XYZ file of C-alpha atoms in Angstrom:
524
model
C -68.722 85.290 33.432
C -69.730 87.399 36.506
C -69.105 86.491 40.207
C -71.226 87.796 43.322
C -70.374 87.108 46.706
C -73.257 86.690 49.593
C -72.655 86.905 52.940
C -75.300 85.809 55.647
C -74.446 86.785 59.190
C -76.907 85.189 62.092
C -76.163 85.341 65.627
C -74.816 81.551 65.948
C -73.223 81.052 62.734
C -71.907 83.079 59.380
C -72.757 81.776 56.040
C -71.181 82.655 52.638
C -72.719 81.699 49.071
C -70.628 82.551 46.195
C -72.396 82.792 42.763
C -71.450 82.732 39.239
C -73.516 83.816 36.618
C -76.231 83.548 39.228
C -75.627 79.739 39.599
C -74.269 78.766 43.484
C -71.159 77.347 42.765
C -69.944 77.192 46.543
C -71.058 77.240 50.146
C -69.298 77.473 53.248
C -71.343 77.687 56.863
C -69.388 77.938 60.643
C -70.720 78.462 63.686
C -69.823 81.813 64.859
C -67.761 80.747 68.111
C -65.766 78.517 65.653
C -62.489 79.531 63.990
C -61.489 78.718 60.891
C -58.157 76.538 62.172
C -56.285 75.757 58.616
C -53.565 78.607 59.002
C -53.470 79.167 62.795
C -50.286 78.940 64.282
C -49.331 77.147 68.021
C -46.370 76.882 70.079
C -47.146 73.345 71.768
C -45.825 70.450 73.545
C -45.021 67.227 71.607
C -46.975 64.907 73.502
C -46.048 61.176 72.352
C -43.365 59.967 69.195
C -44.398 57.546 66.991
C -41.201 56.092 65.446
C -42.908 53.405 63.743
C -45.036 56.014 61.971
C -41.948 58.353 62.061
C -43.987 61.017 63.076
C -45.019 62.657 66.918
C -48.475 63.962 68.081
C -48.630 67.398 69.452
C -51.065 68.817 71.458
C -52.498 72.521 70.379
C -55.705 72.477 72.480
C -57.960 69.925 70.020
C -59.952 67.390 71.177
C -57.973 64.751 69.511
C -53.697 65.460 69.344
C -53.020 66.894 66.075
C -50.606 64.670 63.279
C -46.593 65.600 62.772
C -44.787 63.808 60.500
C -41.434 63.801 59.923
C -41.018 64.957 56.536
C -43.215 68.022 57.408
C -40.803 69.313 60.211
C -39.354 71.565 56.930
C -35.260 71.677 55.669
C -34.923 74.424 58.741
C -36.438 72.900 61.502
C -33.377 72.887 63.821
C -33.158 76.706 62.750
C -37.112 76.950 64.134
C -35.552 75.197 67.227
C -33.051 77.157 68.130
C -34.030 80.859 67.747
C -37.610 79.523 69.462
C -35.126 79.063 72.156
C -33.653 82.501 72.080
C -37.157 83.984 71.553
C -38.305 82.819 75.155
C -34.604 82.847 76.900
C -35.684 86.717 77.167
C -38.765 88.191 77.966
C -38.276 91.885 78.029
C -35.972 92.164 74.614
C -37.143 90.228 71.292
C -34.145 88.328 69.493
C -34.955 89.688 65.454
C -35.040 87.016 63.106
C -32.561 88.992 60.930
C -29.527 88.527 63.271
C -30.657 84.869 63.398
C -28.157 82.241 62.443
C -29.402 79.428 60.558
C -28.183 75.390 60.598
C -27.885 73.007 58.590
C -30.770 71.261 57.028
C -32.209 67.978 58.821
C -31.632 65.152 56.363
C -34.528 63.401 54.815
C -33.999 60.365 55.597
C -33.599 61.235 59.384
C -35.817 59.765 62.335
C -38.741 61.412 64.408
C -37.113 60.371 67.797
C -33.439 61.318 67.177
C -35.160 64.744 66.503
C -37.854 65.443 68.608
C -38.380 65.131 72.466
C -41.119 64.279 74.355
C -42.388 67.726 76.096
C -40.495 69.460 73.366
C -41.892 72.761 72.542
C -42.520 73.471 68.552
C -43.589 76.285 66.310
C -46.602 74.564 64.296
C -49.099 75.770 61.633
C -52.209 73.479 61.232
C -52.662 72.332 56.849
C -55.329 70.000 57.398
C -58.709 70.826 59.673
C -59.927 67.223 61.575
C -61.952 65.229 59.459
C -64.179 62.162 61.265
C -61.729 60.088 63.624
C -58.573 62.097 62.714
C -56.976 65.116 64.915
C -55.390 68.285 62.478
C -52.375 68.165 60.405
C -49.709 69.892 61.321
C -46.633 71.638 59.961
C -43.286 72.824 60.879
C -42.745 75.326 57.831
C -44.501 78.258 58.547
C -46.041 80.498 56.111
C -48.280 83.822 56.219
C -50.550 84.257 52.692
C -51.387 87.094 51.535
C -53.515 88.652 48.441
C -49.832 88.939 46.220
C -47.676 86.660 48.258
C -47.158 84.506 50.687
C -44.282 85.088 53.460
C -41.807 82.127 54.555
C -39.829 82.720 57.642
C -36.210 81.148 57.637
C -36.450 80.758 53.915
C -34.061 82.517 51.627
C -36.048 81.426 48.352
C -37.952 84.182 46.210
C -40.547 81.489 43.733
C -42.914 83.146 41.376
C -46.113 81.060 40.379
C -45.857 78.993 37.134
C -49.105 79.884 36.220
C -47.439 83.240 35.379
C -46.060 82.598 31.803
C -44.189 85.565 30.579
C -40.318 84.902 31.588
C -40.098 88.712 31.332
C -42.736 89.483 34.058
C -41.098 86.345 36.123
C -37.736 87.884 36.436
C -39.327 91.501 37.506
C -41.212 89.901 39.992
C -38.029 87.529 40.910
C -35.814 90.734 41.196
C -38.109 92.875 42.724
C -38.818 90.828 45.885
C -35.265 89.514 46.240
C -34.449 93.617 46.557
C -37.092 93.950 49.049
C -37.361 91.092 50.913
C -35.186 91.043 54.582
C -32.662 88.229 55.488
C -34.145 84.770 56.871
C -37.297 85.290 54.470
C -38.365 83.782 51.474
C -41.452 84.922 49.550
C -43.499 82.574 47.309
C -45.528 85.056 44.354
C -48.855 84.442 43.492
C -50.544 84.253 40.434
C -52.435 87.403 41.156
C -49.695 89.569 41.459
C -48.773 89.856 37.789
C -47.617 93.267 36.506
C -48.890 94.483 40.050
C -46.510 97.684 40.676
C -43.491 97.416 43.664
C -45.403 99.647 46.096
C -48.724 97.274 45.907
C -46.037 94.265 46.909
C -43.780 96.018 49.101
C -47.024 97.106 50.930
C -48.123 93.652 51.323
C -45.281 93.066 52.264
C -44.717 95.019 54.950
C -48.287 93.586 56.845
C -47.138 89.493 56.342
C -43.930 90.756 58.262
C -45.922 92.408 61.163
C -48.053 89.422 60.992
C -44.696 87.393 62.056
C -43.948 90.099 64.333
C -46.914 89.619 66.364
C -46.723 85.886 66.393
C -43.357 85.619 67.640
C -43.916 88.467 70.283
C -47.065 86.114 71.530
C -44.571 83.114 71.719
C -42.256 86.120 73.811
C -44.537 86.730 75.916
C -46.594 84.386 76.799
C -45.846 81.204 79.084
C -49.162 78.686 78.591
C -49.239 75.529 76.132
C -50.332 75.387 73.677
C -51.183 78.588 72.717
C -52.300 79.998 69.576
C -49.656 82.885 68.929
C -51.318 83.282 64.758
C -55.361 83.619 63.801
C -56.201 83.627 60.250
C -58.459 86.489 59.580
C -62.241 86.084 59.829
C -63.882 83.552 57.181
C -65.237 85.541 54.798
C -62.167 87.854 54.692
C -59.762 84.415 53.931
C -62.275 83.435 51.562
C -62.320 86.746 49.629
C -58.289 86.683 50.073
C -58.562 83.424 47.966
C -61.528 84.200 45.702
C -61.070 87.615 44.946
C -61.218 88.370 41.229
C -62.098 91.600 39.295
C -65.383 90.205 37.526
C -66.300 90.226 41.041
C -69.678 92.623 40.240
C -71.045 92.757 44.358
C -70.417 91.567 47.622
C -73.394 91.799 49.870
C -73.119 91.683 53.551
C -76.121 91.507 56.155
C -74.455 92.791 59.326
C -72.659 96.193 59.754
C -69.764 94.628 61.336
C -68.549 91.869 59.039
C -69.659 94.568 56.234
C -66.810 96.953 57.836
C -64.445 93.683 57.982
C -64.787 93.433 54.029
C -64.627 97.114 52.656
C -62.036 97.165 54.066
C -60.196 94.437 52.946
C -61.200 95.099 49.466
C -60.270 98.534 50.025
C -56.462 97.275 50.739
C -56.064 94.879 47.805
C -57.711 96.466 45.561
C -59.195 100.276 46.129
C -60.755 100.074 42.899
C -62.723 97.654 43.791
C -64.101 99.099 46.960
C -67.815 99.892 46.260
C -68.718 96.784 45.135
C -69.189 95.924 48.533
C -72.774 96.621 49.710
C -74.486 96.250 53.279
C -77.711 94.956 52.596
C -80.429 95.798 54.396
C -84.093 94.269 52.920
C -86.361 92.872 55.120
C -85.870 90.022 53.427
C -83.403 87.073 54.059
C -80.674 87.944 52.128
C -80.369 83.913 50.908
C -84.142 84.524 50.017
C -83.617 87.304 48.707
C -80.713 86.416 45.694
C -81.489 83.046 45.237
C -79.685 80.988 47.317
C -81.768 79.301 49.330
C -83.834 77.396 46.453
C -80.521 76.224 45.336
C -79.104 74.961 48.466
C -82.467 72.988 48.950
C -81.892 71.503 45.673
C -78.111 71.598 45.175
C -77.352 69.069 48.293
C -79.114 65.579 49.544
C -78.655 62.416 48.275
C -80.420 63.045 44.715
C -79.456 65.992 42.519
C -81.679 66.196 39.765
C -80.673 68.074 36.691
C -81.121 68.330 32.888
C -84.305 66.665 31.230
C -84.706 64.378 33.992
C -81.244 63.267 34.680
C -80.203 62.695 37.871
C -77.314 61.420 40.159
C -77.068 59.249 43.529
C -74.371 60.891 45.192
C -73.005 58.820 48.759
C -70.294 60.210 50.971
C -67.875 56.795 52.858
C -65.037 56.925 55.361
C -62.884 56.472 52.400
C -64.521 57.799 49.199
C -67.438 59.477 47.687
C -69.661 57.637 45.240
C -71.810 59.160 41.922
C -73.936 57.180 40.449
C -75.531 58.947 37.002
C -79.233 57.755 36.037
C -81.088 58.939 32.796
C -84.523 59.100 34.846
C -87.621 59.676 32.950
C -85.415 61.621 29.864
C -86.739 61.282 26.476
C -84.155 58.964 24.088
C -83.172 61.167 20.974
C -83.673 59.621 17.311
C -80.686 58.844 16.895
C -80.415 55.831 19.614
C -79.663 55.440 23.028
C -75.576 56.065 22.271
C -76.069 59.699 21.916
C -78.546 59.938 24.546
C -76.048 58.422 26.795
C -73.537 60.818 25.826
C -76.293 63.536 26.659
C -76.567 62.435 29.737
C -73.328 62.397 30.881
C -71.607 65.140 29.972
C -74.537 67.114 31.747
C -73.572 64.912 34.490
C -69.921 66.156 34.175
C -71.179 70.145 33.976
C -73.036 69.472 37.407
C -70.732 67.203 38.892
C -67.777 70.190 38.966
C -70.216 72.837 40.466
C -71.264 69.471 42.883
C -67.246 69.028 43.884
C -67.046 72.892 44.605
C -70.752 73.101 46.390
C -69.651 70.274 48.994
C -66.202 70.700 49.027
C -65.731 67.053 48.280
C -62.127 65.840 48.756
C -60.147 62.611 48.445
C -61.346 60.118 45.938
C -64.577 60.283 43.971
C -65.845 57.297 41.896
C -68.390 58.575 38.866
C -70.445 55.557 37.501
C -71.123 57.388 33.845
C -73.946 55.186 31.757
C -72.391 53.477 29.300
C -71.068 54.540 26.239
C -69.629 52.299 23.174
C -67.704 54.473 21.230
C -64.544 55.495 22.300
C -64.737 59.137 20.971
C -67.693 59.571 22.900
C -65.485 58.856 26.393
C -62.772 60.593 25.232
C -65.446 63.806 25.286
C -66.686 62.968 28.231
C -62.992 62.757 29.511
C -62.240 66.211 28.269
C -65.482 67.995 29.309
C -64.885 66.800 33.183
C -61.545 68.159 32.658
C -62.412 71.599 30.932
C -65.308 72.316 33.816
C -62.650 71.687 36.350
C -60.406 74.026 35.638
C -62.214 77.015 37.221
C -61.748 74.470 40.753
C -59.056 76.010 42.746
C -58.201 73.178 44.883
C -55.768 70.503 43.299
C -57.128 67.291 41.301
C -56.629 64.905 39.259
C -59.206 62.801 36.700
C -58.001 59.752 35.319
C -59.688 58.952 32.029
C -63.232 56.037 31.588
C -62.059 52.879 32.684
C -63.291 49.603 30.980
C -65.955 49.554 33.670
C -66.670 52.658 33.028
C -65.552 54.120 35.866
C -64.429 57.514 36.353
C -61.724 58.196 39.302
C -60.846 61.637 40.207
C -59.039 62.985 43.449
C -59.275 65.784 44.537
C -57.338 68.180 47.536
C -59.112 67.694 50.876
C -58.015 70.037 53.869
C -61.392 69.868 55.860
C -64.664 67.844 55.910
C -67.289 68.038 53.241
C -70.057 70.393 53.361
C -73.238 68.479 53.855
C -76.456 70.297 54.492
C -79.110 67.984 55.702
C -82.169 69.397 53.588
C -84.428 66.629 55.553
C -84.940 67.831 58.376
C -86.986 66.315 61.749
C -90.520 68.332 61.271
C -90.501 71.532 63.370
C -93.733 71.446 64.003
C -94.281 68.130 65.341
C -90.563 67.314 66.489
C -90.928 64.174 65.284
C -94.015 62.616 66.449
C -96.213 62.872 63.568
C -99.275 64.900 65.188
C -99.835 68.407 64.937
C -102.893 70.917 65.716
C -105.240 71.177 62.987
C -103.224 73.373 60.606
C -105.991 75.654 60.266
C -105.860 76.564 63.744
C -102.258 77.823 63.074
C -103.157 81.626 62.117
C -104.802 81.401 66.052
C -101.457 79.847 67.341
C -99.468 82.775 65.498
C -102.269 85.595 66.774
C -102.032 83.885 70.383
C -98.206 84.761 70.108
C -97.867 87.876 68.939
C -100.551 89.135 71.877
C -98.098 87.711 74.494
C -95.080 89.461 73.037
C -97.054 92.573 72.513
C -98.898 92.585 75.493
C -97.377 90.621 77.888
C -93.507 90.974 77.110
C -93.522 94.846 75.644
C -92.105 94.171 72.553
C -94.019 96.639 70.437
C -92.035 96.088 67.229
C -90.696 92.708 65.204
C -90.368 90.233 62.740
C -92.474 87.381 61.658
C -90.776 85.020 59.571
C -93.359 82.260 57.839
C -93.111 80.134 54.627
C -94.220 82.146 51.576
C -97.832 80.202 51.336
C -98.189 81.046 54.989
C -96.957 84.930 54.106
C -99.719 85.080 51.169
C -102.661 83.667 53.013
C -101.580 86.276 55.778
C -101.651 88.571 53.172
C -104.739 88.105 50.704
C -107.516 90.632 50.212
C -108.250 94.164 51.413
C -108.618 93.770 54.966
C -106.231 90.918 55.232
C -105.069 89.050 58.274
C -101.941 91.153 59.011
C -103.929 94.364 58.686
C -106.158 92.834 61.703
C -103.310 92.030 63.372
C -101.184 95.601 62.792
C -105.149 97.480 63.936
C -105.100 95.289 67.145
C -101.499 95.308 68.068
C -99.961 98.173 66.320
C -98.369 98.564 63.178
C -94.666 97.337 64.229
C -96.306 93.508 62.883
C -94.338 92.912 60.184
C -95.036 89.498 58.254
C -92.262 88.063 56.517
C -91.868 85.112 53.567
C -89.057 83.165 54.746
C -87.804 80.111 51.880
C -85.870 78.600 54.845
C -88.569 77.641 57.444
C -90.995 74.600 56.944
C -94.550 75.228 56.329
C -95.769 75.221 59.455
C -92.672 77.152 61.315
C -92.095 80.196 62.409
C -89.878 82.628 64.156
C -89.805 86.039 65.806
C -86.687 88.553 65.173
C -86.234 91.741 66.769
C -85.658 94.999 64.969
C -81.717 94.429 65.574
C -82.962 90.624 63.639
C -81.838 88.807 66.996
C -84.439 85.788 67.089
C -87.126 86.473 69.711
C -87.493 82.601 71.337
C -91.353 81.646 71.298
C -91.099 78.291 70.509
C -92.225 75.674 72.598
C -92.353 72.156 72.366
C -95.797 72.244 73.986
C -97.248 73.650 70.628
C -97.388 70.437 69.218
C -99.392 68.535 71.722
């Protein structure tokens, strides 16, 4: 299996698509002004104690206060609290953590009102994004994740991933990390560290220690509360850190700044793979060029079609996600309804495993498969689903089919499910239901080009239109495009874009920045 990462950087958002054997399996889209908050560390104040929940609410600067349970304070909360006071007591000289004394761990059966006070300052890290009506979820057990290691302040343990099976390798990694990890720090050795040399692990450990030092220095120097003291790396780099695999063939980026960030990161963690990061400079939109746009249009929405006419209905509710499997107009097998149901269900299991990753669906997922009478067929379906989910990085649990034919799946949820709305308001009529005659559309485009060239003075630009419209504009020996170029200059370039509706258009300058030429008056 080969993997490719496609990063589409636009003025307002960054989109990231992961392709496995050219099939879209993961997709993330984030506004440029938004930050990826999971992993961010804040120094903040306790705003409200909730003894009944044994928890408190903390102000970290979000619209809704963040939730911190007593059990998420961590064993070493007292040590953190004391060290935080020592750091803030001297604004000139930073008290080193290696000299800090560790206090006794807090009792598991303790209460939040006996541990925290209103207005108390705490160091917290976001572990779950704000979802729906809920604010972020916090922990006081801070961690700094790298490619090979996870650094944990005020811990003294070295843990090795259970996925590393070799006892000899586990012992080597544990002994190695114990010898180079400073006092008052713990380390978790990740699976990808298997077989790595001491120089590689030591280099990453120094990077993670520097992140801790930068964060605690910011706590010392600033008095504003709440204050962000450590911010996760850019979304593209953060996703790479978790996903990067030697099977990656290419990483394509259409923005030079993000390209340099990704290239630097790959050069740091895998110097031999630095050449797979490539800057995309084609005129066709990057997602169109790699077939991502079409898969996005077909992969999201309420109805998802898969093999031989079968389809799934996916509904999202506040409590859970519900999936209904239907055979549709699938041709029945000669050997009966049971075989037809089995094949439809197995196909659904394949597609559902992809959909869970693609939409990042978390929480409880209930799947209503087509009823099967044979116990061995139900077991085969359960095993197929388990096998498909092995590639999913999120923690999950799958139960065999119940007597009602339902499969229950739980999947880790740290952010809202990705939902791409494939049914959009008509960009031509703005939802009014009336547009100018379609035959006049090219005249409207020429008026825009004339205004752009002769009134605004933009001589070179890209006109993005639906592929069918682009084909019409380009047809013939003396095409409409050629006539425009003869009249307005050869800076007029027509680009087909799959993301646009039939009578939708967009103008871009030579820097790929959108030129706003759209007016609602066009629809009248």
